[in-house]
mmCIF file of C-alpha atoms in Angstrom:
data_model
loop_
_atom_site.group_PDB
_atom_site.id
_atom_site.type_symbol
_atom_site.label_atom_id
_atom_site.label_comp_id
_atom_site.label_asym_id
_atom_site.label_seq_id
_atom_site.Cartn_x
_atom_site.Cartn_y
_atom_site.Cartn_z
ATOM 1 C CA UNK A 1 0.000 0.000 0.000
ATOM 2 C CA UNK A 2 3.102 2.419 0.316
ATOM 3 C CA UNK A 3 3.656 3.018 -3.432
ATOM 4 C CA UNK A 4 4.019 6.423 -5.294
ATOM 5 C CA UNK A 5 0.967 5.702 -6.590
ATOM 6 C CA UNK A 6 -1.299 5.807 -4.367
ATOM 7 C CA UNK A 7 0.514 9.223 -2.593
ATOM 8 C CA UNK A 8 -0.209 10.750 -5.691
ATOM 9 C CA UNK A 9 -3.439 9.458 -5.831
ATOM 10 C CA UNK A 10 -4.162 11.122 -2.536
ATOM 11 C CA UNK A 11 -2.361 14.271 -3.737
ATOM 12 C CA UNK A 12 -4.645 14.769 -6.237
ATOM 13 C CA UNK A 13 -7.256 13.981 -3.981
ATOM 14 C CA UNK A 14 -6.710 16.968 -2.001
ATOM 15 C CA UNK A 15 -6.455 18.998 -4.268
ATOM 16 C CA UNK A 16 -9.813 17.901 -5.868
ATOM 17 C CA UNK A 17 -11.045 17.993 -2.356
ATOM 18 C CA UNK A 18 -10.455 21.359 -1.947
ATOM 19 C CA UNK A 19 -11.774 22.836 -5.144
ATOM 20 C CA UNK A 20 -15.357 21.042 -4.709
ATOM 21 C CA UNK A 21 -15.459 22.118 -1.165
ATOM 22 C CA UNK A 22 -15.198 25.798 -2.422
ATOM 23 C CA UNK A 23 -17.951 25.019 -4.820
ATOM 24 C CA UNK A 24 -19.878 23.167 -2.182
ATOM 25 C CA UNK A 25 -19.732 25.519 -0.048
ATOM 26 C CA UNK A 26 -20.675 28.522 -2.515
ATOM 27 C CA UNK A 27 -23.789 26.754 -3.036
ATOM 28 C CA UNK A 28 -24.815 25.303 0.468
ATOM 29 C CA UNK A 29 -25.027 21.939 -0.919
ATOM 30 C CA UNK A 30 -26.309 19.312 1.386
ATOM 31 C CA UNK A 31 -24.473 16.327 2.585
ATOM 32 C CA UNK A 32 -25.130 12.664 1.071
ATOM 33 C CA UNK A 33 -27.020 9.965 2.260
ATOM 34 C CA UNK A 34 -25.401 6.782 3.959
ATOM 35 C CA UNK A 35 -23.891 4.383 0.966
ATOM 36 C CA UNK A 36 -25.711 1.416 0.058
ATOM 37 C CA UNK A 37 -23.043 -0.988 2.061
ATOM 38 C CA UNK A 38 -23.633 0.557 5.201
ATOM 39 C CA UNK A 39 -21.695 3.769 6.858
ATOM 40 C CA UNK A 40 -23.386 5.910 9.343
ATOM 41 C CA UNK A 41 -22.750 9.274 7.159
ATOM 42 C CA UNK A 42 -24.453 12.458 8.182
ATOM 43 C CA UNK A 43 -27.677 13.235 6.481
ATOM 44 C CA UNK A 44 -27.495 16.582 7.437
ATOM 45 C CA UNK A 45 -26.619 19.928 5.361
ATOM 46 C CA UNK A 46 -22.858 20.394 5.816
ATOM 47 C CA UNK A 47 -22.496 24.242 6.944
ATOM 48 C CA UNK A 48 -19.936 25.802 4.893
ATOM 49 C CA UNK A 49 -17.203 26.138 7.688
ATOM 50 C CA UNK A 50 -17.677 22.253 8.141
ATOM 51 C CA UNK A 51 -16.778 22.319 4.798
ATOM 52 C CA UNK A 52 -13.562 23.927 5.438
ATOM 53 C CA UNK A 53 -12.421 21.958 8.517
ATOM 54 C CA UNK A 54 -13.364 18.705 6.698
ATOM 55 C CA UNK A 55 -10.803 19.777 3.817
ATOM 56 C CA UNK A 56 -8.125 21.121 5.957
ATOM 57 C CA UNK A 57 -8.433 18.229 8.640
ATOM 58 C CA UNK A 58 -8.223 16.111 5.117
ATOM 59 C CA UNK A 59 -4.540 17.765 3.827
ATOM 60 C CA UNK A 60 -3.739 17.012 7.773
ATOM 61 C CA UNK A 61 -4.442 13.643 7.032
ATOM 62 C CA UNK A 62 -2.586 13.626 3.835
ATOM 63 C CA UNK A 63 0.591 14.753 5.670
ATOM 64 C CA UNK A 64 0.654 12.055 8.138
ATOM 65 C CA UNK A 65 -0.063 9.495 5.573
ATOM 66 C CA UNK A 66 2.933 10.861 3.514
ATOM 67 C CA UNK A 67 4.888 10.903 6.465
ATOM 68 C CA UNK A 68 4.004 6.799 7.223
ATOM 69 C CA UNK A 69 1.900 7.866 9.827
ATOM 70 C CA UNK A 70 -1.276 5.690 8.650
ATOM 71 C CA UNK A 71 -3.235 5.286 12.221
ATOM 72 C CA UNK A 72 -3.324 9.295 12.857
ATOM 73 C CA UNK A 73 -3.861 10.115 8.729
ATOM 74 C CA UNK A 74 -7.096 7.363 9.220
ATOM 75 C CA UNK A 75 -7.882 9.465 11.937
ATOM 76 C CA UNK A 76 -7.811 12.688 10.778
ATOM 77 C CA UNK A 77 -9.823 11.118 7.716
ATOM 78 C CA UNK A 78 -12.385 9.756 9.593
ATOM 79 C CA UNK A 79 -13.210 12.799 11.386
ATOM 80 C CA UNK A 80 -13.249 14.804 8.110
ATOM 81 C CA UNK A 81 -15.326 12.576 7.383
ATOM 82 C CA UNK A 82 -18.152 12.712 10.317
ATOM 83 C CA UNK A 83 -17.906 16.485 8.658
ATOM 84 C CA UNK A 84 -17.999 16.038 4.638
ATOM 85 C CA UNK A 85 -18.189 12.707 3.685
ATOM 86 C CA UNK A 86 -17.535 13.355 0.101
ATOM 87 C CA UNK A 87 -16.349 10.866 -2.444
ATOM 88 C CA UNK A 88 -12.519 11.850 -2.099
ATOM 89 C CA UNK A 89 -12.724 12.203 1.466
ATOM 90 C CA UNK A 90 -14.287 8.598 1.671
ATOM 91 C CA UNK A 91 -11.654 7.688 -1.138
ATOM 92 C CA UNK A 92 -8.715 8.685 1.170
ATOM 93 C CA UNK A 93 -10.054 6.955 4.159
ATOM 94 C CA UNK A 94 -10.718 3.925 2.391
ATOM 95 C CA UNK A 95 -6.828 3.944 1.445
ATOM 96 C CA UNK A 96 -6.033 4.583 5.110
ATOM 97 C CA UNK A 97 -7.473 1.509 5.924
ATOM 98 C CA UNK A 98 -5.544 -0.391 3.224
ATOM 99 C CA UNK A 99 -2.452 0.720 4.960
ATOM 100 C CA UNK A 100 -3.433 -0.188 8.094
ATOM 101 C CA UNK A 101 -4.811 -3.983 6.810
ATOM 102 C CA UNK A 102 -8.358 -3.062 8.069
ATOM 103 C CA UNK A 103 -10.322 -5.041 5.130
ATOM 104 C CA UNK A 104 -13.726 -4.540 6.424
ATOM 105 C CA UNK A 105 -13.202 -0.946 7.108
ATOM 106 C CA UNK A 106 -11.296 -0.509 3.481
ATOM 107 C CA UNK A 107 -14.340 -2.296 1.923
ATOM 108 C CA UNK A 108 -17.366 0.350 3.375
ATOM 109 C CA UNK A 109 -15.706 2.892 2.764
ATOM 110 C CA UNK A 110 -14.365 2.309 -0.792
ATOM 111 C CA UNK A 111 -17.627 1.488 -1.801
ATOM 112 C CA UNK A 112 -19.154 4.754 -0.072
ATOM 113 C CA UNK A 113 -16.744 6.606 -2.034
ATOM 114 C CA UNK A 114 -17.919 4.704 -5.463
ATOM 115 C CA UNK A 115 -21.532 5.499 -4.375
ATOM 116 C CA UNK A 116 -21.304 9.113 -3.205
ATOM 117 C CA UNK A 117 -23.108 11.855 -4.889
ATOM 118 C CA UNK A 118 -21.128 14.096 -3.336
ATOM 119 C CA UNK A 119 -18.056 15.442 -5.757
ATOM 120 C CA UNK A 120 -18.736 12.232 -7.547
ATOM 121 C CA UNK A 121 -15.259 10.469 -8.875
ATOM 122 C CA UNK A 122 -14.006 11.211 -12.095
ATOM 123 C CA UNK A 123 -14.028 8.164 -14.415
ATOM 124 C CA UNK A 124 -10.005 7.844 -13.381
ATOM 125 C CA UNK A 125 -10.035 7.721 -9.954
ATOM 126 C CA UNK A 126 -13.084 5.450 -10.180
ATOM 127 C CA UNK A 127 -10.686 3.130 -11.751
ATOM 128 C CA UNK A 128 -8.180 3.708 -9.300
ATOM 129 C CA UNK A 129 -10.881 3.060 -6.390
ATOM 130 C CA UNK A 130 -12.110 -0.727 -7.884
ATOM 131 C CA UNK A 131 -8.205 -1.636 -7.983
ATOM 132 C CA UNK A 132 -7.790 -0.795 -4.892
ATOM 133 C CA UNK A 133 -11.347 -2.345 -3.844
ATOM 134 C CA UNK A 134 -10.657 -5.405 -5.474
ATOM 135 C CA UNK A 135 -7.530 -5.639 -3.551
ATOM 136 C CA UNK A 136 -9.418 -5.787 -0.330
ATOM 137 C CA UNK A 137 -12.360 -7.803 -1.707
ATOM 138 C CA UNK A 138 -9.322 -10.653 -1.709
ATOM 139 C CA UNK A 139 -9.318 -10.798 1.786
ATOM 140 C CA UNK A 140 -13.031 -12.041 1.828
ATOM 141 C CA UNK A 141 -15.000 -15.338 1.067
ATOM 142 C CA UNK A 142 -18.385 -16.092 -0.019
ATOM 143 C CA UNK A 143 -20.375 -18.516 2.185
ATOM 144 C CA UNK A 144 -23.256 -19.812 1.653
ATOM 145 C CA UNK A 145 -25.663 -21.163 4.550
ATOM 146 C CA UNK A 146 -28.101 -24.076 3.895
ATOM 147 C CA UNK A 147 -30.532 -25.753 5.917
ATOM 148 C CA UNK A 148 -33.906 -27.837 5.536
ATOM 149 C CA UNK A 149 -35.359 -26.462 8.480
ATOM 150 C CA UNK A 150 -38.038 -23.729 8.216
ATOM 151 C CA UNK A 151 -38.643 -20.639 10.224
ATOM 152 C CA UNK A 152 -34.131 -21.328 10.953
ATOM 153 C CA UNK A 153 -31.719 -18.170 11.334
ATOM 154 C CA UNK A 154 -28.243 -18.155 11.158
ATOM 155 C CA UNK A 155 -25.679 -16.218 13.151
ATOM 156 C CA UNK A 156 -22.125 -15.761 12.180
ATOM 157 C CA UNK A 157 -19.665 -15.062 15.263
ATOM 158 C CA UNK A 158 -21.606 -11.826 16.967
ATOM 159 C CA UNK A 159 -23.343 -10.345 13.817
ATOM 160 C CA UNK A 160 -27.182 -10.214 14.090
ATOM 161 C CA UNK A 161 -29.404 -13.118 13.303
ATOM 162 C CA UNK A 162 -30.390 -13.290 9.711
ATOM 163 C CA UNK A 163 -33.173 -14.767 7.991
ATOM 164 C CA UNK A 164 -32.590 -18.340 6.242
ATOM 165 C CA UNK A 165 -32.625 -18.968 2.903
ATOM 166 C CA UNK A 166 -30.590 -16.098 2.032
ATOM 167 C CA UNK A 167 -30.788 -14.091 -1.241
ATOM 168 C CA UNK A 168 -27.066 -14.424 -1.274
ATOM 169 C CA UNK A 169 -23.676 -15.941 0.145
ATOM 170 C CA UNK A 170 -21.845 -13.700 3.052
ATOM 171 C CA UNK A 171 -19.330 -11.495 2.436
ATOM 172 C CA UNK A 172 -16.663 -12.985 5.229
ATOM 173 C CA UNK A 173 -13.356 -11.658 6.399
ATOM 174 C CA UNK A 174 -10.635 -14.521 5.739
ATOM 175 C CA UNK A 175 -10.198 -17.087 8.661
ATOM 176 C CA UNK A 176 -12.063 -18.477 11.336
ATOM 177 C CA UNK A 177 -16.062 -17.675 12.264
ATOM 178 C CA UNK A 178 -18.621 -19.663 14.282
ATOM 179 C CA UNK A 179 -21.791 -20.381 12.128
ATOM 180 C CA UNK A 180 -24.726 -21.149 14.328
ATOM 181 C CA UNK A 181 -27.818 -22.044 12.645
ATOM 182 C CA UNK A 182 -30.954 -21.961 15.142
ATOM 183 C CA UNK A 183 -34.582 -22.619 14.501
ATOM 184 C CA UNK A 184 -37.607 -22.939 17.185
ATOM 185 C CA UNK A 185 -37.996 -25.980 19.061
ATOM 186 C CA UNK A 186 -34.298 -26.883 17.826
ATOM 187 C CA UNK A 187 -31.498 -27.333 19.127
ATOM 188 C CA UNK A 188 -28.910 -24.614 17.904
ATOM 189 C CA UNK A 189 -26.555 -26.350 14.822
ATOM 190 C CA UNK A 190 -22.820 -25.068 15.074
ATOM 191 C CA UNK A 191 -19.996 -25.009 12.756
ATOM 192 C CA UNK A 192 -16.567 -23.267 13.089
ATOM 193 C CA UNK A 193 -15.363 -22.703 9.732
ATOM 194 C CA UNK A 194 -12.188 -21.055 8.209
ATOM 195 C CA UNK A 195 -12.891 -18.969 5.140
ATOM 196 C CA UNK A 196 -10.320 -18.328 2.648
ATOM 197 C CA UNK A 197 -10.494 -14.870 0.757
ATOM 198 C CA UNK A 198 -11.119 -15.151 -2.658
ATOM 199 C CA UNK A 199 -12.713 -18.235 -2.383
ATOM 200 C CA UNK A 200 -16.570 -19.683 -2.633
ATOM 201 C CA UNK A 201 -17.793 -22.009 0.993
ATOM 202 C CA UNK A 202 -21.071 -24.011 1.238
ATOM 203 C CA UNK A 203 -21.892 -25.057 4.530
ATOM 204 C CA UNK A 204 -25.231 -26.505 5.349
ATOM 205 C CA UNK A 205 -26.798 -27.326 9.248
ATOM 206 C CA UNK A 206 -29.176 -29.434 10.128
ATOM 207 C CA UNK A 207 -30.505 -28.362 13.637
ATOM 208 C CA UNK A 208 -32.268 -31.424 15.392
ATOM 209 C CA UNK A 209 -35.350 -31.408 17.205
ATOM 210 C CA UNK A 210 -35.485 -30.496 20.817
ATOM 211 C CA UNK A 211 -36.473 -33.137 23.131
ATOM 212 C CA UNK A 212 -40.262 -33.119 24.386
ATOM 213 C CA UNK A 213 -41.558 -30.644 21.209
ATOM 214 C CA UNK A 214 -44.612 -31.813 19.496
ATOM 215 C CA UNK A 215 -43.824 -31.632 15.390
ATOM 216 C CA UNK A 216 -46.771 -30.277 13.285
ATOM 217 C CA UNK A 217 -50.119 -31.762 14.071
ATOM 218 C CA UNK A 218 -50.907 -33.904 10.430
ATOM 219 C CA UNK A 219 -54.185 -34.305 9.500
ATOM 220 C CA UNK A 220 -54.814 -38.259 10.368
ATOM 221 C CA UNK A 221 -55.342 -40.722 8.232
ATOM 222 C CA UNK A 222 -58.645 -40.834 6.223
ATOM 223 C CA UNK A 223 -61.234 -43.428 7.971
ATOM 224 C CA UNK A 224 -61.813 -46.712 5.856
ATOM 225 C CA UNK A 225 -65.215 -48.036 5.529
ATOM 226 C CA UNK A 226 -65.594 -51.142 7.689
ATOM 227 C CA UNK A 227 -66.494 -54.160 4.754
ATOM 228 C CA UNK A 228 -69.139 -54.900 4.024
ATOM 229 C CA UNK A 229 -71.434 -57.810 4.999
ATOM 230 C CA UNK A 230 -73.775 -60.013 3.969
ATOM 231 C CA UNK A 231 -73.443 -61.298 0.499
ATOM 232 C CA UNK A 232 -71.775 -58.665 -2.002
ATOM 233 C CA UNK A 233 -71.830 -61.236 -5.328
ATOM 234 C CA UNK A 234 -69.670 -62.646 -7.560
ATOM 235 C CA UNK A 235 -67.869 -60.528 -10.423
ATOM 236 C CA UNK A 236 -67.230 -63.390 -13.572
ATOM 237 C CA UNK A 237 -66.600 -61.359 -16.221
ATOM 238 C CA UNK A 238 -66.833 -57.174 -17.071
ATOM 239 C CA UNK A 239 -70.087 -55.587 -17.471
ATOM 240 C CA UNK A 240 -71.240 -59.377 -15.951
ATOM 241 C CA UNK A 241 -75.093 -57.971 -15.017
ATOM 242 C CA UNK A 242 -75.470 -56.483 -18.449
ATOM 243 C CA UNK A 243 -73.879 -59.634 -20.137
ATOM 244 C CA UNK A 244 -76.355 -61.557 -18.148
ATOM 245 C CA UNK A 245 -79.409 -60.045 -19.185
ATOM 246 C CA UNK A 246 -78.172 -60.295 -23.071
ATOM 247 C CA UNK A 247 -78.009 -63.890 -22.827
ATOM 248 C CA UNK A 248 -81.201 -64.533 -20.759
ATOM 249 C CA UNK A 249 -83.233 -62.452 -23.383
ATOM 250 C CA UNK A 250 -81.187 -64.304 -26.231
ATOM 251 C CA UNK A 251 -82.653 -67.624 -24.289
ATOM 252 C CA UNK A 252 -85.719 -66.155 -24.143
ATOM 253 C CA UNK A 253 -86.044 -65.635 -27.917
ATOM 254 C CA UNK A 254 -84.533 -68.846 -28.779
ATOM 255 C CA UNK A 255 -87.467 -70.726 -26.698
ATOM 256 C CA UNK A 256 -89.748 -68.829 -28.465
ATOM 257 C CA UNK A 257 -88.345 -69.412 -32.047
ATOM 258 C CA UNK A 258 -88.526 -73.138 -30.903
ATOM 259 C CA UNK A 259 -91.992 -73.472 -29.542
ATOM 260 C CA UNK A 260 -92.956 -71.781 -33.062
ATOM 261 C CA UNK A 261 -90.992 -74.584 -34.620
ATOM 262 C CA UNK A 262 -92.539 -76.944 -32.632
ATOM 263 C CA UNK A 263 -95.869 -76.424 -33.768
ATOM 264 C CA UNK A 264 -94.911 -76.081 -37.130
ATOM 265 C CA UNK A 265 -94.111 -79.169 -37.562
ATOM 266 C CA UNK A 266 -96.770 -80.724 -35.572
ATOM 267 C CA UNK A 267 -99.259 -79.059 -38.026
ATOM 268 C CA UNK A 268 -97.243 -80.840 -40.862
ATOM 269 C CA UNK A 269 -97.001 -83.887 -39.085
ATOM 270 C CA UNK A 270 -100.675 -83.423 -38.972
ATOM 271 C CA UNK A 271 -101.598 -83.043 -42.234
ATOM 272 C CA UNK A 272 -98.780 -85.872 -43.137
ATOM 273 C CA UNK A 273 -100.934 -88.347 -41.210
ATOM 274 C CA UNK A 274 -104.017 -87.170 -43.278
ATOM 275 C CA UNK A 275 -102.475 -87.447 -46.233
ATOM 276 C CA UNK A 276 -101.593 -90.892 -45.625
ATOM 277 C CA UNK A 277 -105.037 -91.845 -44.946
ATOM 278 C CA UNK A 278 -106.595 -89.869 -47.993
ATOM 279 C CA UNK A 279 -103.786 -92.278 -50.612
ATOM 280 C CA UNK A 280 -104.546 -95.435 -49.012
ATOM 281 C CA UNK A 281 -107.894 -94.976 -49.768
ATOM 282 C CA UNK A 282 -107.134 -93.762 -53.369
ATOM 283 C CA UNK A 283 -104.394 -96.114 -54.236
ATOM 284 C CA UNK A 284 -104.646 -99.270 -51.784
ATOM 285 C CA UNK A 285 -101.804 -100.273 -49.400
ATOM 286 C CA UNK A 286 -99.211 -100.954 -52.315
ATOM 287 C CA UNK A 287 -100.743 -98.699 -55.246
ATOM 288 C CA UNK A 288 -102.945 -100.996 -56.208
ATOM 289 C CA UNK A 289 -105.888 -99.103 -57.006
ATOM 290 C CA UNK A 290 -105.814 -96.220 -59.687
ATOM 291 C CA UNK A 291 -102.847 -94.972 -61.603
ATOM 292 C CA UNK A 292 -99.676 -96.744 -60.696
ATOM 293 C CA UNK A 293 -97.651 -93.556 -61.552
ATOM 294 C CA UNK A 294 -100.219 -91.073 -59.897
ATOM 295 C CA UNK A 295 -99.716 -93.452 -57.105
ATOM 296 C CA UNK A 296 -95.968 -93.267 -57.074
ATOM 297 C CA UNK A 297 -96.190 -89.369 -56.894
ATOM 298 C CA UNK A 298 -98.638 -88.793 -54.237
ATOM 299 C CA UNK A 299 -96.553 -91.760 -52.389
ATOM 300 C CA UNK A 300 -93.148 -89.233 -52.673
ATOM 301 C CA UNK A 301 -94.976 -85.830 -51.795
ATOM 302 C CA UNK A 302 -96.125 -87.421 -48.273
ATOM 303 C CA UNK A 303 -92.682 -88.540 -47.785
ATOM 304 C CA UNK A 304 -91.476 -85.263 -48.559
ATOM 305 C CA UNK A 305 -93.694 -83.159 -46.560
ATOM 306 C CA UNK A 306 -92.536 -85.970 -43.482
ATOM 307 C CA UNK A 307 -88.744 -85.176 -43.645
ATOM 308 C CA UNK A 308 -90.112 -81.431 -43.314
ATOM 309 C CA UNK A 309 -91.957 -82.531 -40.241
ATOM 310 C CA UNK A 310 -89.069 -84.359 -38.633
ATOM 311 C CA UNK A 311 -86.667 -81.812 -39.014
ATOM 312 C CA UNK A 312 -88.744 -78.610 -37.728
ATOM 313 C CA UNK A 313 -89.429 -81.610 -34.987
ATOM 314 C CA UNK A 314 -85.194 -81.584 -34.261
ATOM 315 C CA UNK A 315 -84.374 -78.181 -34.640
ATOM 316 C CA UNK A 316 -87.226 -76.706 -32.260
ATOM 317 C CA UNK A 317 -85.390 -79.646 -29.517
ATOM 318 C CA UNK A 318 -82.262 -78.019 -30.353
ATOM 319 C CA UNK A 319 -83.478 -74.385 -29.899
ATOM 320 C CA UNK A 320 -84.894 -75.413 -26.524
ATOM 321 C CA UNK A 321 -81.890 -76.653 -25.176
ATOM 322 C CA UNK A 322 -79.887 -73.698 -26.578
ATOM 323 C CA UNK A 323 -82.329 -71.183 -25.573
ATOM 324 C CA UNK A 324 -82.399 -72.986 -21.944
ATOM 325 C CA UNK A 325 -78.859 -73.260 -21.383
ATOM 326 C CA UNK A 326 -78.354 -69.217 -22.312
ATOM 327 C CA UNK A 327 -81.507 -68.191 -19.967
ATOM 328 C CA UNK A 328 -79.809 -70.755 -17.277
ATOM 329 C CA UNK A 329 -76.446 -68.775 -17.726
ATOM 330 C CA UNK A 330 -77.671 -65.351 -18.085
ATOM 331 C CA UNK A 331 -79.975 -65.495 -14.976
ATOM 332 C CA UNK A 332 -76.830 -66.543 -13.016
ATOM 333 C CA UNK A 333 -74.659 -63.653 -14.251
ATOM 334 C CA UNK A 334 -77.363 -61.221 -13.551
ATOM 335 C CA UNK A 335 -78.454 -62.670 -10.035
ATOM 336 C CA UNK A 336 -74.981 -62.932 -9.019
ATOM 337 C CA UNK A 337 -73.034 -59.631 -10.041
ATOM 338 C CA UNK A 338 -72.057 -57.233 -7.674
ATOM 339 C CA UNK A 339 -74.235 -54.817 -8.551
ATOM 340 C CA UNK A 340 -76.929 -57.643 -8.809
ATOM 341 C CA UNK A 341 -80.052 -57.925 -6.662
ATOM 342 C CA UNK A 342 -78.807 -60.413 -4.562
ATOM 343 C CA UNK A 343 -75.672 -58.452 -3.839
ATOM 344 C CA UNK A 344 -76.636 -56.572 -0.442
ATOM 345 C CA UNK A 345 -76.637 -52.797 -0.589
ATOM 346 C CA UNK A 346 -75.159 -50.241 1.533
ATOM 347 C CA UNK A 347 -77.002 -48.783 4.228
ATOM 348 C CA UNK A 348 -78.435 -45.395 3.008
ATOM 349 C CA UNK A 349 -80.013 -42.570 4.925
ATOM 350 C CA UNK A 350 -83.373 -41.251 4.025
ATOM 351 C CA UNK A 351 -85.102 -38.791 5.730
ATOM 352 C CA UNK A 352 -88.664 -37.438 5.147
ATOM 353 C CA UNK A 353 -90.107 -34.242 6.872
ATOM 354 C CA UNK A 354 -92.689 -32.280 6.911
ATOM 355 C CA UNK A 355 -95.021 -29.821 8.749
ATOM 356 C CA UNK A 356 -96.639 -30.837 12.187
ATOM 357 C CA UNK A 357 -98.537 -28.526 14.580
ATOM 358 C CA UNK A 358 -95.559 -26.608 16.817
ATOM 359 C CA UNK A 359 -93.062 -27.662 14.527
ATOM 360 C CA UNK A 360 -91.274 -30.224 11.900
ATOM 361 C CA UNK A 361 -91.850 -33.674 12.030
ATOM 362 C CA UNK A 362 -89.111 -35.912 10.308
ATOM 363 C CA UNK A 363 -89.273 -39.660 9.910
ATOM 364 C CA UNK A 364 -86.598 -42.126 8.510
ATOM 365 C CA UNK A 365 -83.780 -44.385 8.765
ATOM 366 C CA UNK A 366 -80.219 -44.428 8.998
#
């Protein structure tokens, strides 16, 4: 920090000083607000004989830090300061603090000096400043805090507690801290830590759960239905009740297709058995009355129209038994489905009310 440069940095920092002070104090400016990184600056209007024993209190200041004299120039700065905090005046005791190795100190008040509003820094000695920030910015580590538990603050060494998660890691000062992470109805989670400047730190805490605390109340468990009882069917296939009643109706219809084929052919076999009587009497026994070939003829039509009557005769048998077995089947998919009316039903509540002399009258079951 002892180089020519930064002497003749503070050289013309004086002299800067002192030419904005005139103008300052020509015009009764007022004096800046507190930077954004902290620094209890006055918020006051600087008078302008403040002005001039900030500036001359300032080339005091320069003197001693010429002479090597860093702890009184970072006085004499500082209370130039209290007076005119200005951005060269903040500039100069930002440098102090360099010399002296106070990083946090060098920090605040370097970044003050980039924020003031008062004599703002030309565009070179803005430069200069972030050099010289940066240099003390190496002396620092970020650190981020983690934790899973909610409603948990952390502390570092004897800063105040601040809110976890944070926005973003802490800005430590190279070497050792305590971390202490503490949460309600926890016990407090502690870590001592050694920062490195320049470099990034995750550190997360997991404070336990102090002895005899209740954790949050969870809603309990949802109530099951008790099962059911009595018989609740038998599921055999999908859509079982509505397959059921298909087949019994297909039964149904095939029973009555055969009972129509049934008498069918009894009405042929009927007239069959006529007919038989009516050629004996034409034709004899063996055709031997009349014309042989007549005979012959009538003989083959009376055979035919028999077949006919024996086979409407079989198929109306066979359309029984079909139509019986799918009525047999169907009825015992439908009567045994779960949704069937064998299957017992839930208990449901019905209520009825209605008027009654001096009041309602409701009636029901549960």
């Amino acid at each position: 920090m002892r180089t020519s440069r930064i002497t003749s940095a503070l050289c013309a920092a004086a002299l800067t000083l002192g030419a904005l002070a005139t103008a300052h104090a020509q015009d009764e400016l007022q004096a800046p607000q507190a930077s954004p990184e902290g620094g209890d600056f006055p918020k006051r209007e600087a008078t302008p004989e403040e002005i001039d024993t900030a500036r001359q209190t300032a080339r005091d200041g320069l003197a001693a830090y010429k002479l090597g004299d860093y702890t009184r120039a970072l006085s004499l700065f500082q209370k130039a300061r209290d007076l005119y905090p200005s951005a060269q005046i903040l500039r100069m005791t930002g440098y102090s603090h360099l010399a002296v190795q106070h990083w946090p100190e060098a920090v605040e008040a370097l970044e003050g000096s980039l924020a003031s509003e008062v004599g703002p820094l030309p565009a070179e000695d803005r430069s200069e400043v972030e050099d010289q920030l940066a240099k003390a910015l190496a002396h620092f580590g970020a650190v981020t805090i983690r934790t899973s538990v909610s409603g948990a603050q952390v502390i570092v060494d004897d800063d105040p507690p601040r809110t976890l998660p944070l926005t973003k890691p802490l800005r430590l000062l190279e070497g050792g801290h305590t971390v202490v992470v503490r949460a309600p109805g926890h016990l407090d989670a502690t870590d001592d830590i050694v920062v490195e400047g320049g470099k990034e730190l995750e550190v997360t805490l997991q404070p336990k759960r102090a002895a005899g605390t209740l954790e949050a109340a969870k809603p309990p468990p949802p109530v099951e239905p008790p099962p059911p009882t009595g018989f609740q069917g038998v599921r055999i296939l999908p859509a079982q009740r509505e397959i059921g009643i298909a087949a019994a109706g297909t039964g149904l219809a095939l029973g009555a297709a055969a009972l129509v084929t049934a008498l069918a052919g009894a009405d042929l076999r009927r007239t069959v058995a006529a007919d038989v009587t009516t050629h004996e009497q034409n034709f004899g026994s063996n055709c031997a009355l009349g014309d042989y070939r007549l005979c012959v003829y009538d003989r083959a039509v009376i055979n035919s129209d028999a077949d006919r009557a024996d086979t409407l005769r079989d198929t109306s048998v066979w359309l029984g038994i079909s139509g019986g077995a799918l009525f047999a089947v169907g009825t015992t998919l439908f009567l045994l489905a779960p949704d069937g009316p064998l299957a017992k039903k839930p208990a449901t509540v019905g209520m009825r009310c209605g008027p009654l002399v001096g009041g309602v009258s409701c009636a029901g079951t549960f």
